[in-house]
PDB file of C-alpha atoms in Angstrom:
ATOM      1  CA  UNK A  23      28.364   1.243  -0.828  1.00 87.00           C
ATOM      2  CA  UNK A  24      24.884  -0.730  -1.525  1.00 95.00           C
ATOM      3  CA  UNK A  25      23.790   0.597   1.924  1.00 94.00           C
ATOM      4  CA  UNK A  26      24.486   3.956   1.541  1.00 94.00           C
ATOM      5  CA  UNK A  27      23.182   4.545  -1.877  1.00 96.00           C
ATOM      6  CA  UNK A  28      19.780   2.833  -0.706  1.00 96.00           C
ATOM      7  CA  UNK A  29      19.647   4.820   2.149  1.00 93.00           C
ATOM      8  CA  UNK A  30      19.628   8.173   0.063  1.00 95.00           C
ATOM      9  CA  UNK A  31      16.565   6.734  -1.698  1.00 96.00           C
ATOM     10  CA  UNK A  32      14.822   5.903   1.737  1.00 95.00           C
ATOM     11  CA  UNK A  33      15.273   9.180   2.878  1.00 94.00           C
ATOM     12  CA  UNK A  34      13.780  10.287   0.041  1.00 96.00           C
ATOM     13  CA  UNK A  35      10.995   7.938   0.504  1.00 96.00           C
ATOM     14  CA  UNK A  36      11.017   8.549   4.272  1.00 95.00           C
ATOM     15  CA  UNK A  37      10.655  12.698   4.313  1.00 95.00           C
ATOM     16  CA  UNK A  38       8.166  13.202   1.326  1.00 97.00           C
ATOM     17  CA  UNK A  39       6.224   9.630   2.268  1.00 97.00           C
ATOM     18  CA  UNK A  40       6.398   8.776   5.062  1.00 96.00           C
ATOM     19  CA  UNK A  41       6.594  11.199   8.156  1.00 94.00           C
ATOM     20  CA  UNK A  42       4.489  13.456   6.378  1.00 95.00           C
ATOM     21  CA  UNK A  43       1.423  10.579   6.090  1.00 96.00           C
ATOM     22  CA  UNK A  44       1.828   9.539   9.878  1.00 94.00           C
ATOM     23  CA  UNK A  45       1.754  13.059  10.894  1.00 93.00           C
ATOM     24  CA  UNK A  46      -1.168  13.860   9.257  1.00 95.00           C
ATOM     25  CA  UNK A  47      -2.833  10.180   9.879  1.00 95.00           C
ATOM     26  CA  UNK A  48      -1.917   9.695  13.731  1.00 92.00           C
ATOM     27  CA  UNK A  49      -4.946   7.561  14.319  1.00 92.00           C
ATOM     28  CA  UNK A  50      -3.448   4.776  11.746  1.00 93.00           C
ATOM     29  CA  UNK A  51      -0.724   4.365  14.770  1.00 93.00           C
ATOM     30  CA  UNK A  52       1.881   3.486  12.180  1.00 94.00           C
ATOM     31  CA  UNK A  53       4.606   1.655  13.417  1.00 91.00           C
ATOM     32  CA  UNK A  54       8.436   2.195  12.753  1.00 89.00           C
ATOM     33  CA  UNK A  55       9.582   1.841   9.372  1.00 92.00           C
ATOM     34  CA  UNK A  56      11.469  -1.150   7.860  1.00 92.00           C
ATOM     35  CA  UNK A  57      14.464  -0.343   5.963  1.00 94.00           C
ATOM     36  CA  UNK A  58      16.328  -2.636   3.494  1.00 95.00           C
ATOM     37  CA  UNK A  59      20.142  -3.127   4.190  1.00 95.00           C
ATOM     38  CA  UNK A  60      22.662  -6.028   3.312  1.00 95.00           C
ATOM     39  CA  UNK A  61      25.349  -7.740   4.403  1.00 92.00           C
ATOM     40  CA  UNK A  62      29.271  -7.518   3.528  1.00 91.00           C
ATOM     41  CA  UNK A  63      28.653 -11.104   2.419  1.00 92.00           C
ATOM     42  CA  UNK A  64      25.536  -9.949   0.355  1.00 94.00           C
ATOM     43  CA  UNK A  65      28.105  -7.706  -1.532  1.00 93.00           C
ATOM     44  CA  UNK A  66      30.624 -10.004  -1.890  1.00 92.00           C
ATOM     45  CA  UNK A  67      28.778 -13.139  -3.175  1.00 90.00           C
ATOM     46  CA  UNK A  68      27.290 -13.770  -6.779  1.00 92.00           C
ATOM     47  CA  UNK A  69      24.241 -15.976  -5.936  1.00 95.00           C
ATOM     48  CA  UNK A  70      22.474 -12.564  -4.148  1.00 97.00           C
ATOM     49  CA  UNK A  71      18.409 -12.825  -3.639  1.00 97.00           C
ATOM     50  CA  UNK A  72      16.390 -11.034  -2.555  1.00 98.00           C
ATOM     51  CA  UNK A  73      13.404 -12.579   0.098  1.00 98.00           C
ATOM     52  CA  UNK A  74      10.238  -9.951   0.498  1.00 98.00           C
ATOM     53  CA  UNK A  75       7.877 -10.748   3.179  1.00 96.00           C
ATOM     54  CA  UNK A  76       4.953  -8.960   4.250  1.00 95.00           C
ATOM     55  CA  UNK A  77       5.678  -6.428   6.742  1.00 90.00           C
ATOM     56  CA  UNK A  78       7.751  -6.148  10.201  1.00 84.00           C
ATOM     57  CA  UNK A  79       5.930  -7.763  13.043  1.00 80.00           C
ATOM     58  CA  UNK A  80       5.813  -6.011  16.538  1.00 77.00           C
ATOM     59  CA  UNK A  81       7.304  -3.163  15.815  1.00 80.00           C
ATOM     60  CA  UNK A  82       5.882  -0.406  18.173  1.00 82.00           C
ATOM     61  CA  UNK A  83       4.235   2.829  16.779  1.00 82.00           C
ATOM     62  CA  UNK A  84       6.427   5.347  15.344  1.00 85.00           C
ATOM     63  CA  UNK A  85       7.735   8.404  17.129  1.00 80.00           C
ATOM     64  CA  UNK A  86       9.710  11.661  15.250  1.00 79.00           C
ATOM     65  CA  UNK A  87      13.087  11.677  16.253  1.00 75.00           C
ATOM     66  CA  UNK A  88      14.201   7.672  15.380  1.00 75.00           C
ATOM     67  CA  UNK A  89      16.943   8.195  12.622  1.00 76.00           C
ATOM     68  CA  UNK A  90      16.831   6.286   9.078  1.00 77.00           C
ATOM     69  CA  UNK A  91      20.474   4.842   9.325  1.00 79.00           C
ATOM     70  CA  UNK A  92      19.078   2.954  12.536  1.00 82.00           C
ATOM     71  CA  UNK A  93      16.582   1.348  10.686  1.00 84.00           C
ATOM     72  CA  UNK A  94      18.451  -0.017   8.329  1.00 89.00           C
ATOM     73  CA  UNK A  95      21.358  -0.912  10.662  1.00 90.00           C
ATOM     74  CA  UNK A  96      18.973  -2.996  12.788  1.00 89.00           C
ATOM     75  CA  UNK A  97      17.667  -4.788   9.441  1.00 91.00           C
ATOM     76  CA  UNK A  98      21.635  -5.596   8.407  1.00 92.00           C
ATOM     77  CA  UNK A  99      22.393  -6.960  12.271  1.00 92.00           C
ATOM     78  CA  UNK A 100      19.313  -9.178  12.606  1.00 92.00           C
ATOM     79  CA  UNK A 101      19.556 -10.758   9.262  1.00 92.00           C
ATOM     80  CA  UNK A 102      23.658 -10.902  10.012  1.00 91.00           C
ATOM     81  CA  UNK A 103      22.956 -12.873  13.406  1.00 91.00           C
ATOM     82  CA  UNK A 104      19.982 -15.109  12.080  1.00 92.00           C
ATOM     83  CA  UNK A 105      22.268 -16.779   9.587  1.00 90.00           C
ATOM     84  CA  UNK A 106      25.335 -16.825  11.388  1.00 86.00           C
ATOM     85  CA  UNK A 107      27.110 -14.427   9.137  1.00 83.00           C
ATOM     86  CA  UNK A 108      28.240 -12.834  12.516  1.00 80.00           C
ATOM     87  CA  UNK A 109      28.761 -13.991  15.571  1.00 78.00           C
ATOM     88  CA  UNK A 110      28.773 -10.505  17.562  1.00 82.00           C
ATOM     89  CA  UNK A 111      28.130 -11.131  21.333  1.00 82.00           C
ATOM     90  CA  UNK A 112      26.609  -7.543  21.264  1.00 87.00           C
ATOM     91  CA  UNK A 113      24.011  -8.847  18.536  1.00 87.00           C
ATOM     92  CA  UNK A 114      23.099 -12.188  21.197  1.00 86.00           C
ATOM     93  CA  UNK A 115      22.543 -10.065  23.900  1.00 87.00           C
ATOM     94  CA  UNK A 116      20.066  -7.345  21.585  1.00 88.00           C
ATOM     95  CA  UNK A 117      18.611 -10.079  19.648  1.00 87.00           C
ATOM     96  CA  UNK A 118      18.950 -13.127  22.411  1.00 89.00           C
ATOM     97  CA  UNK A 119      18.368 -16.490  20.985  1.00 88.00           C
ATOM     98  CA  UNK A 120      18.284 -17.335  17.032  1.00 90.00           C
ATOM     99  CA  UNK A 121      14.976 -17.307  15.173  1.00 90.00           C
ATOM    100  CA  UNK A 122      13.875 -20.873  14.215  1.00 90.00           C
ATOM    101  CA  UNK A 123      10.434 -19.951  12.988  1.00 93.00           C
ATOM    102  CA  UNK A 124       9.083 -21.151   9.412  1.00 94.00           C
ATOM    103  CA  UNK A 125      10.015 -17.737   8.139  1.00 94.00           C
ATOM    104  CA  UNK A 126      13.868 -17.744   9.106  1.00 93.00           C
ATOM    105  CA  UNK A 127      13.832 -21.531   7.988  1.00 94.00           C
ATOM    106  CA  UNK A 128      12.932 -20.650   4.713  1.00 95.00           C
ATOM    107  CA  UNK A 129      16.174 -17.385   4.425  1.00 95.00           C
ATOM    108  CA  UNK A 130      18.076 -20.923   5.287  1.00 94.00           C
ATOM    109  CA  UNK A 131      17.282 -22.746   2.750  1.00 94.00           C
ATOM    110  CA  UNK A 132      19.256 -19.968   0.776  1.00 94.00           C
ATOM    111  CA  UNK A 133      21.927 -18.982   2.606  1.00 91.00           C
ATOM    112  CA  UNK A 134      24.488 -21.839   1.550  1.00 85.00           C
ATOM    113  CA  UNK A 135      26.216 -23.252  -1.584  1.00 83.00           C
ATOM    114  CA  UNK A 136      27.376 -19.813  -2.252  1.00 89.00           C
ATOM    115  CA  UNK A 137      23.232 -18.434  -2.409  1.00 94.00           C
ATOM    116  CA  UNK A 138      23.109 -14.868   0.052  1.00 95.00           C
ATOM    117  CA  UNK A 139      19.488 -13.439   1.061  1.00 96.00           C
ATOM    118  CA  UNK A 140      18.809  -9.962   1.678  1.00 96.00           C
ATOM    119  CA  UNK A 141      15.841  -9.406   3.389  1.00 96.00           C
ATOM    120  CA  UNK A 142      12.720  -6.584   2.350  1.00 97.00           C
ATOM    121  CA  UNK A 143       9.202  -6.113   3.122  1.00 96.00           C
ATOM    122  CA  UNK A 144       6.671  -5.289   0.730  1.00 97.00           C
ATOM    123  CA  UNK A 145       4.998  -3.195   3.270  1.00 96.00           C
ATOM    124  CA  UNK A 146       7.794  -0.681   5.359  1.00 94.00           C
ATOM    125  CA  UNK A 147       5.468  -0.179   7.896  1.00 94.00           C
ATOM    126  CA  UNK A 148       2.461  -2.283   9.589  1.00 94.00           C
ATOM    127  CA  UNK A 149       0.003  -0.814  12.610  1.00 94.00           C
ATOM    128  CA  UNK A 150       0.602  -1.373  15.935  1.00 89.00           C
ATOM    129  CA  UNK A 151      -2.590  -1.290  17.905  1.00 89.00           C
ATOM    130  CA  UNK A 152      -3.250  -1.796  21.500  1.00 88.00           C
ATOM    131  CA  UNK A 153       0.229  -3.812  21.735  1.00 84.00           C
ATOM    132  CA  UNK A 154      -0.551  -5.961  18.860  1.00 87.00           C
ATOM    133  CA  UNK A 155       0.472  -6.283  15.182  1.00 85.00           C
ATOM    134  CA  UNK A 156      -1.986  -5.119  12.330  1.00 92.00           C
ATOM    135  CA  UNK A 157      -1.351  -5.376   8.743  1.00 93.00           C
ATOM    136  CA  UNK A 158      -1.814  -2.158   6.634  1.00 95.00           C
ATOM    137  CA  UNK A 159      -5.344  -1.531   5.139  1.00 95.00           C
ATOM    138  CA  UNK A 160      -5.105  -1.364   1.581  1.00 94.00           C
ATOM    139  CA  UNK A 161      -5.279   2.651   1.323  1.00 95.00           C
ATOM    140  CA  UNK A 162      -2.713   2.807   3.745  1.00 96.00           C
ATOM    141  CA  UNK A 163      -0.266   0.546   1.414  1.00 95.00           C
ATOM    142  CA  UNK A 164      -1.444   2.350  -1.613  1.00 95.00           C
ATOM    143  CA  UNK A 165      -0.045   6.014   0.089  1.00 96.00           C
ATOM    144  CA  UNK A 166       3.171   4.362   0.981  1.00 97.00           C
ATOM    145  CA  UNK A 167       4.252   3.003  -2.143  1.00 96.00           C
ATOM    146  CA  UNK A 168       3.831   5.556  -3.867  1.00 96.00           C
ATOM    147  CA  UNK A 169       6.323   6.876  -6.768  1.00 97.00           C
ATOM    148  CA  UNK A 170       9.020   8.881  -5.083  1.00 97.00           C
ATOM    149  CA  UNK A 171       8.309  12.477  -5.534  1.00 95.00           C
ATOM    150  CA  UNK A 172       9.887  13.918  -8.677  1.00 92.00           C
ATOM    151  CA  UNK A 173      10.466  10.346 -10.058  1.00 92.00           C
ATOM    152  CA  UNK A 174       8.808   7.701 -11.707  1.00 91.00           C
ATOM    153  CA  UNK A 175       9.704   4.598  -9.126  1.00 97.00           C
ATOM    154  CA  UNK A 176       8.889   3.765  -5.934  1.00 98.00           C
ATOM    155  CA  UNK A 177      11.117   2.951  -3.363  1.00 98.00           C
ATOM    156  CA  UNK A 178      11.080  -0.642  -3.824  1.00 98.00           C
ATOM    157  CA  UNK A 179      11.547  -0.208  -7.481  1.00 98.00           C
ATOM    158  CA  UNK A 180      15.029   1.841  -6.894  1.00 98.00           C
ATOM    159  CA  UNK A 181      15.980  -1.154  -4.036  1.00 98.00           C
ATOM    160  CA  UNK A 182      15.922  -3.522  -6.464  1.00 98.00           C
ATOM    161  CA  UNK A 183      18.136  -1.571  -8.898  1.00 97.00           C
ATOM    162  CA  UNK A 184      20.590  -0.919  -5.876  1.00 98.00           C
ATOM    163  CA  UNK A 185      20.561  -4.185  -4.346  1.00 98.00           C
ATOM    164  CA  UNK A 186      20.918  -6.091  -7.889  1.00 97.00           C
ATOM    165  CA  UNK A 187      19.811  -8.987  -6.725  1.00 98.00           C
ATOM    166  CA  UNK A 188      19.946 -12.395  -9.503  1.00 97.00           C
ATOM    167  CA  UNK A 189      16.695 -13.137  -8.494  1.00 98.00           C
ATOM    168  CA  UNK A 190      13.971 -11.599  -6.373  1.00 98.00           C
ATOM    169  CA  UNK A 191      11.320 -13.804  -4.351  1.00 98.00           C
ATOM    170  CA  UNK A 192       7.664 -12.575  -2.726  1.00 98.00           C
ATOM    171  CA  UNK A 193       7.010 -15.379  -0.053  1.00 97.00           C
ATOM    172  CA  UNK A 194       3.508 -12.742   0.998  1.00 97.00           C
ATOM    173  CA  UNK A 195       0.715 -15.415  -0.088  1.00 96.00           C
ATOM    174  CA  UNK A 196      -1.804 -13.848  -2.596  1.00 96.00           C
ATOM    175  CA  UNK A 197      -3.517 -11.584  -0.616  1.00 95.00           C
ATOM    176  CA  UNK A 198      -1.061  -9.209  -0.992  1.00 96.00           C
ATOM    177  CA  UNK A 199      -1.098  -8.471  -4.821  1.00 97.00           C
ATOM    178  CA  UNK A 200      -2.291  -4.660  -4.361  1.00 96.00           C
ATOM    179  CA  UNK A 201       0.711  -3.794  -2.287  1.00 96.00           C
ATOM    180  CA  UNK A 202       2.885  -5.794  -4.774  1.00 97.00           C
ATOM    181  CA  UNK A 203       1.179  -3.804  -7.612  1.00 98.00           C
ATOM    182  CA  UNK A 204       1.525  -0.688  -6.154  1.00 97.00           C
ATOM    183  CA  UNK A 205       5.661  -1.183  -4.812  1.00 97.00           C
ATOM    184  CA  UNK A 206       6.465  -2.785  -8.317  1.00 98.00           C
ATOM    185  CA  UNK A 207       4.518   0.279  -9.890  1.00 97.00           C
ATOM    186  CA  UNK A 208       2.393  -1.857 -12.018  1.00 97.00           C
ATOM    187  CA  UNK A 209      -1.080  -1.510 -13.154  1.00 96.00           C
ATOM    188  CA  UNK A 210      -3.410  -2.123 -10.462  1.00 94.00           C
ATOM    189  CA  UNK A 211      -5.400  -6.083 -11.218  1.00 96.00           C
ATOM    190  CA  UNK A 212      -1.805  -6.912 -13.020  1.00 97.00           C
ATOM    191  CA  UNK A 213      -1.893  -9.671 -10.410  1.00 97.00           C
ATOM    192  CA  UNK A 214      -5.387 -10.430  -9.828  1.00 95.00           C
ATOM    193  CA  UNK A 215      -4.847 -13.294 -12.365  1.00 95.00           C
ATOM    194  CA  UNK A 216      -1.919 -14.848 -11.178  1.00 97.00           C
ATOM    195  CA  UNK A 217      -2.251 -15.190  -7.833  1.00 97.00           C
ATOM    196  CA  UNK A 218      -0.015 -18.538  -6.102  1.00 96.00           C
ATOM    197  CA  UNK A 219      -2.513 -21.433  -5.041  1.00 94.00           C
ATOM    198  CA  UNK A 220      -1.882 -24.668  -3.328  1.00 92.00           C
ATOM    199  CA  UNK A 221      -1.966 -26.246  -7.012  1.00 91.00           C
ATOM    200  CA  UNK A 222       1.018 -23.630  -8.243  1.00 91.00           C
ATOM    201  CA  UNK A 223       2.917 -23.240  -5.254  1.00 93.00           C
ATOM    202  CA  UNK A 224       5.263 -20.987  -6.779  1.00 96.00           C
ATOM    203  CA  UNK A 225       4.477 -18.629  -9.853  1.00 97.00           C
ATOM    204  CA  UNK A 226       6.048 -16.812 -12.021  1.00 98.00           C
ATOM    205  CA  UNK A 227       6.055 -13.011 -12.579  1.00 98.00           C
ATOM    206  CA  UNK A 228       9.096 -12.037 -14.358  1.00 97.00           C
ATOM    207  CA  UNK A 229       7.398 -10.776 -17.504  1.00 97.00           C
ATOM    208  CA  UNK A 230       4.634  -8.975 -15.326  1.00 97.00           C
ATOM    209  CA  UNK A 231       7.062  -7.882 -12.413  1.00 97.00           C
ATOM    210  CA  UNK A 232       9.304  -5.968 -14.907  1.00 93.00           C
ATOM    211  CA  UNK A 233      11.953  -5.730 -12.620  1.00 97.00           C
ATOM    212  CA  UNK A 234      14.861  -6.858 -14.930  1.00 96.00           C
ATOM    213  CA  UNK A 235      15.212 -10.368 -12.906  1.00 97.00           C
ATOM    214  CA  UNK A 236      13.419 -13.459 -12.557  1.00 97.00           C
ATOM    215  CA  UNK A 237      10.704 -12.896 -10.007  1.00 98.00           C
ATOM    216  CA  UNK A 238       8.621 -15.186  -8.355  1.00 98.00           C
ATOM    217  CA  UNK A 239       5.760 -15.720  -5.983  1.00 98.00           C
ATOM    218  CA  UNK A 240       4.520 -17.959  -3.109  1.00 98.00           C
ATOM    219  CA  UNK A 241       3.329 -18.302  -0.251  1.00 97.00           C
ATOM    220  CA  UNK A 242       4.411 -17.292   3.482  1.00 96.00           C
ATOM    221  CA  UNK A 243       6.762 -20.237   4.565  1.00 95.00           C
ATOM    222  CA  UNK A 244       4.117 -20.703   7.836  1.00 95.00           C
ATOM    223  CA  UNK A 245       1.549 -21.395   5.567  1.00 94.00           C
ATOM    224  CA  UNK A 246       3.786 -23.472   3.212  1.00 95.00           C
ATOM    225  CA  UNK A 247       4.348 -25.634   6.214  1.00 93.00           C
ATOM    226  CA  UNK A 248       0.807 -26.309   7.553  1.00 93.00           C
ATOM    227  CA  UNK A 249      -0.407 -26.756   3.884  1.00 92.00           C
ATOM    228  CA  UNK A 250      -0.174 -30.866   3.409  1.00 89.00           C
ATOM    229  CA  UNK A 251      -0.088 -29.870  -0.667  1.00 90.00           C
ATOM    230  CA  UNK A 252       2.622 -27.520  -0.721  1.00 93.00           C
ATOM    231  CA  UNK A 253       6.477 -28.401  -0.220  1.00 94.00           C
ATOM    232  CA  UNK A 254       9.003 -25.828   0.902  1.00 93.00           C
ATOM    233  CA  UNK A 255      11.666 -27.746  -1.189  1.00 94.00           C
ATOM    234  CA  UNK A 256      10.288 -28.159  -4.517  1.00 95.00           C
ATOM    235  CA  UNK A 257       9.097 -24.187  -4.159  1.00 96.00           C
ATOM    236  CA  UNK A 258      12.825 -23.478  -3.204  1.00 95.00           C
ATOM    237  CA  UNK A 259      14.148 -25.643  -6.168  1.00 95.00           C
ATOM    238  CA  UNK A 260      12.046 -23.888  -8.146  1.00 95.00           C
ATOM    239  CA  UNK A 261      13.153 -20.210  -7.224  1.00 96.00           C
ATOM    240  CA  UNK A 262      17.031 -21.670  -7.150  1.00 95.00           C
ATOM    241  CA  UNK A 263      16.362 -22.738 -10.973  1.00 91.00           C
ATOM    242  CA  UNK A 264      15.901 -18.587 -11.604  1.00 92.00           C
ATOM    243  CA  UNK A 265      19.517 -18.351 -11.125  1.00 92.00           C
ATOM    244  CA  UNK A 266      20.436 -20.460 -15.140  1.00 87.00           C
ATOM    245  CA  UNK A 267      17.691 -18.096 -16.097  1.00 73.00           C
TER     246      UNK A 267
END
């Protein structure tokens, strides 16, 4: 039911946005999009967050024909297989060997004790450029989080009222606060201010976020873990307080 009511909004988002900007920008070589999806046990569960990194990572450059449903399908599997949630031999043999990177560490740390993570991306899309993985430029990010046409929210906006997560978590280090801005349809420089630093760790921005549920912000777990002053469990305890909030 979540799925299919988010990916009305994405196609939405995906029509007016998005096809039309890479077709008319085919020298950005934009890459597949990333669509949100979750879990029967996302549905199910009471403890539901909601983990937003920055954007997909080797995804190759998108070509007209791929179908939305796929892209969100692929997002439900891999996050499905990652945490054990399913043990599908079809999803070892697409997916091969679990992820044990800093980044899938981190969705660990809150998929137990009755805590389910949905995984987004504050960026849908991210270049892909002579077989490597490029971030957005900031005008790029700017076009596709824009308000949905007709509407006053952006996609990620209408995710987060769909998904109704308890609490919703940025782990895309500070120097992605336009992009945040422009997804959470904020004021551009609502940010600039308070921005997560090895002192803080963790912030924050509930009141600034608007989104209706505590909202914080930190680093990218990689980071986290080469940063001697940072600790992934204190910034996890402090997200996992959000939930008495």
């Amino acid at each position: 039911m979540i799925n299919r009511a988010l990916n009305e909004y994405q196609r939405i988002w995906f029509e007016n946005i998005f096809e039309p900007y890479v077709t008319n920008n085919p020298s950005k070589s934009i890459s597949y999009p990333f669509f949100l999806g979750v879990s029967d046990r996302y549905e199910q569960e009471n403890k539901r967050i909601m983990i937003v990194g920055q954007e997909t990572y080797g995804w190759t450059e998108f070509k007209e024909g791929w179908p939305v449903e796929e892209c969100q399908k692929w997002a439900i599997d891999f996050i499905d297989y990652q945490l054990h949630y399913s043990n599908d031999y079809k999803l070892k043999e697409e997916f091969g060997r679990r992820k044990s990177s800093p980044f899938w560490n981190f969705f660990k740390m809150f998929s137990s004790d009755d805590f389910v993570p949905c995984w987004n991306n504050v960026d849908k899309a991210q270049r892909f450029i002579n077989g490597n993985t490029k971030s957005l430029t900031e005008d790029i990010e700017l076009e596709l989080n824009k308000p949905l046409p007709g509407l006053n929210k952006t996609l990620f906006q209408y995710e987060i009222e769909i998904a109704k997560p308890k609490v919703v978590v940025f782990i895309t280090g500070p120097h992605y606060y336009a992009t945040m801005e422009a997804a959470m349809n904020l004021e551009m420089g609502s940010l600039t201010d308070v921005k997560p630093s090895p002192a803080s760790g963790c912030v924050n921005i509930t009141n600034i976020a608007n989104l209706g549920v505590p909202t914080y912000w930190t680093y990218h777990p990689a980071y986290i873990n080469k940063n001697s002053n940072l600790s992934r469990i204190d910034i996890a305890n402090t997200i996992k307080k959000g939930f008495s909030e």
